[in-house]
XYZ file of C-alpha atoms in Angstrom:
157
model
C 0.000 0.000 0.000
C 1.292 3.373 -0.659
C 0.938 6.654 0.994
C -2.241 9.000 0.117
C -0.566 11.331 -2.221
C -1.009 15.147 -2.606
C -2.952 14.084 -5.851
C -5.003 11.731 -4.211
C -6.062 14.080 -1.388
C -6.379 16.628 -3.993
C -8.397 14.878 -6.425
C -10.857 13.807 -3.366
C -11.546 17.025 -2.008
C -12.342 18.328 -5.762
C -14.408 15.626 -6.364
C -16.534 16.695 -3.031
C -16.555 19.878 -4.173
C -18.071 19.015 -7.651
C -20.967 16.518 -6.607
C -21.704 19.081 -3.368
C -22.264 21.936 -5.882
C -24.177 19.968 -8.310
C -26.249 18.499 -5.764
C -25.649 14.727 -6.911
C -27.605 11.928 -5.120
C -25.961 11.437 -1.897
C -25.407 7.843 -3.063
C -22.543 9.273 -5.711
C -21.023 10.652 -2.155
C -20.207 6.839 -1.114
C -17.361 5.715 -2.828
C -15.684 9.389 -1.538
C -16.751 9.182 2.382
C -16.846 7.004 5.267
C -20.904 7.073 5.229
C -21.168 6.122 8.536
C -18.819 8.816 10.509
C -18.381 11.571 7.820
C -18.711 14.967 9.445
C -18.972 18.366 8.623
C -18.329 21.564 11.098
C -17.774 24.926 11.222
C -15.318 26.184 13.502
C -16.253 28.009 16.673
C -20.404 26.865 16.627
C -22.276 24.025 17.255
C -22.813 23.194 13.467
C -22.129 19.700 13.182
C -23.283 16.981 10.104
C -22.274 13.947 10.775
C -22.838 10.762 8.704
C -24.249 10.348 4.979
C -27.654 11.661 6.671
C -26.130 14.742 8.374
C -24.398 15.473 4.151
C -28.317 15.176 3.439
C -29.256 17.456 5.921
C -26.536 19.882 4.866
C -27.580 19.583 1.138
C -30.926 20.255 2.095
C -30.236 23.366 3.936
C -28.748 24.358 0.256
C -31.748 24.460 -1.630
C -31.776 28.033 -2.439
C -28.714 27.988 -4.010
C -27.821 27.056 -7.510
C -24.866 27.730 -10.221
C -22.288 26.648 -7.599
C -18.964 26.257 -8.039
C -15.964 25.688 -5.656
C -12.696 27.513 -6.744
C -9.769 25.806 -5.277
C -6.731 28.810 -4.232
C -4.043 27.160 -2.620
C -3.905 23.267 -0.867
C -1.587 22.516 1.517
C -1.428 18.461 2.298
C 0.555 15.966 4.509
C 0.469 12.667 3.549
C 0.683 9.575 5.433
C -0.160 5.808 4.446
C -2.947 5.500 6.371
C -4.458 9.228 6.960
C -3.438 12.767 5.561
C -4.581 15.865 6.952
C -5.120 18.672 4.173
C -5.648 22.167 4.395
C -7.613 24.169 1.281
C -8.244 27.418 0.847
C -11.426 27.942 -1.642
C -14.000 30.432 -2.933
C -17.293 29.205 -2.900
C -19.937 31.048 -5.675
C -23.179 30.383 -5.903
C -26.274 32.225 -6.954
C -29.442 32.405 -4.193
C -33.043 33.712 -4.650
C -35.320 33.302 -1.900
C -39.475 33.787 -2.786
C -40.452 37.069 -3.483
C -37.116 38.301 -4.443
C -37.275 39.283 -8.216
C -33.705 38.310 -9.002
C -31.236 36.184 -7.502
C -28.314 37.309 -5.556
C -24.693 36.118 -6.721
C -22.453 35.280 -3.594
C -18.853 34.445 -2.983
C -17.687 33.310 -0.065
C -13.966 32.735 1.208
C -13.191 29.389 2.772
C -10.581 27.634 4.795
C -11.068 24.254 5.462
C -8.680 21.317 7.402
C -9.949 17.787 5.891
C -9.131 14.651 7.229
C -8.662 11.714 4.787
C -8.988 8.196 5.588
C -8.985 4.628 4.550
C -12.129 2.035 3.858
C -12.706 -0.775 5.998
C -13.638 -2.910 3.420
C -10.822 -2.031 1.110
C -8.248 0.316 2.219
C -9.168 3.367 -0.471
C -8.118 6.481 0.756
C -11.928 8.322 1.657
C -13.225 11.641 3.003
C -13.429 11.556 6.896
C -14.711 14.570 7.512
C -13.676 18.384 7.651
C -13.983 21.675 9.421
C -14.958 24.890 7.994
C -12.244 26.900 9.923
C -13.415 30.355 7.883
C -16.164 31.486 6.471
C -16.486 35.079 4.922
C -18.202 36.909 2.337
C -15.983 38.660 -0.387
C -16.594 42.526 -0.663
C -19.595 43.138 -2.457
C -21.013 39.630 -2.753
C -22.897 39.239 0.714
C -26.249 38.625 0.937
C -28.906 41.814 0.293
C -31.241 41.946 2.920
C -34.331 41.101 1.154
C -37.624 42.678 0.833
C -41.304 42.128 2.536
C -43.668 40.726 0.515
C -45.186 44.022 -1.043
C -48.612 42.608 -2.251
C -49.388 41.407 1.490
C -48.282 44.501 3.224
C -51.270 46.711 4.514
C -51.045 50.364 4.628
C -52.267 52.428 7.225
């Protein structure tokens, strides 16, 4: 067996990244994660997914966005044979529109992220553990608008 590459850990993450943002089937998340003890967390809260459910969960807290993409910056990774510990830095985009906006909103976020990479039980493929969302900020000018009341069921007077 050899050690988890940069490539390896690399190619995982991306791979995350690019069936998260086009909301695949959380059964094209398998052969990526360990389904049972996956987690998710943001740094600092009590946010915490954890499991193939708790991605599901997360997804479905998503809804409103659409057009995602996740822009990988810089990776730093140290391998190991049987874990590696990576740290990414990303921009997240994505469009919103919550009901009764007329348009959607375009944001981009700024993320840092350590992920911890694993083996399968059953056959010793390097997988997704988990990771933690260490930062999480808007980019100037791409936060969310505060949205509007619902004009047609606003009374006057």
């Amino acid at each position: 067996m050899q050690p988890m590459s940069a490539k390896i850990v690399q190619d995982l993450i991306e791979t995350f990244w690019e069936l998260n943002a086009s909301r695949a089937p959380l059964k094209d998340f398998l052969p990526i994660l360990d389904h049972e003890g996956f987690f998710m967390e943001l740094a600092g809260t009590d946010i915490r997914f954890v499991g193939i459910a708790g991605l599901g969960d997360h997804q479905m807290g998503k809804l409103i966005y659409f057009d995602q993409k996740f822009i990988l910056h810089d990776i730093q990774v140290e391998p190991g044979l049987d874990t590696a510990l990576a740290r990414t830095k990303a921009e997240w985009q994505a469009s919103m529109w919550t009901s009764p906006a007329p348009y959607s909103q375009r944001i981009k976020v700024m993320l840092l992220h350590t992920w911890h990479v694993g083996r399968a039980k059953e056959d010793s493929r390097p997988i997704l553990l988990g990771h933690v969302c260490e930062e999480f900020h808007y980019l100037p000018g791409f936060a969310p608008k505060e949205q509007a009341k619902e004009f047609h069921l606003t009374q006057e007077g």
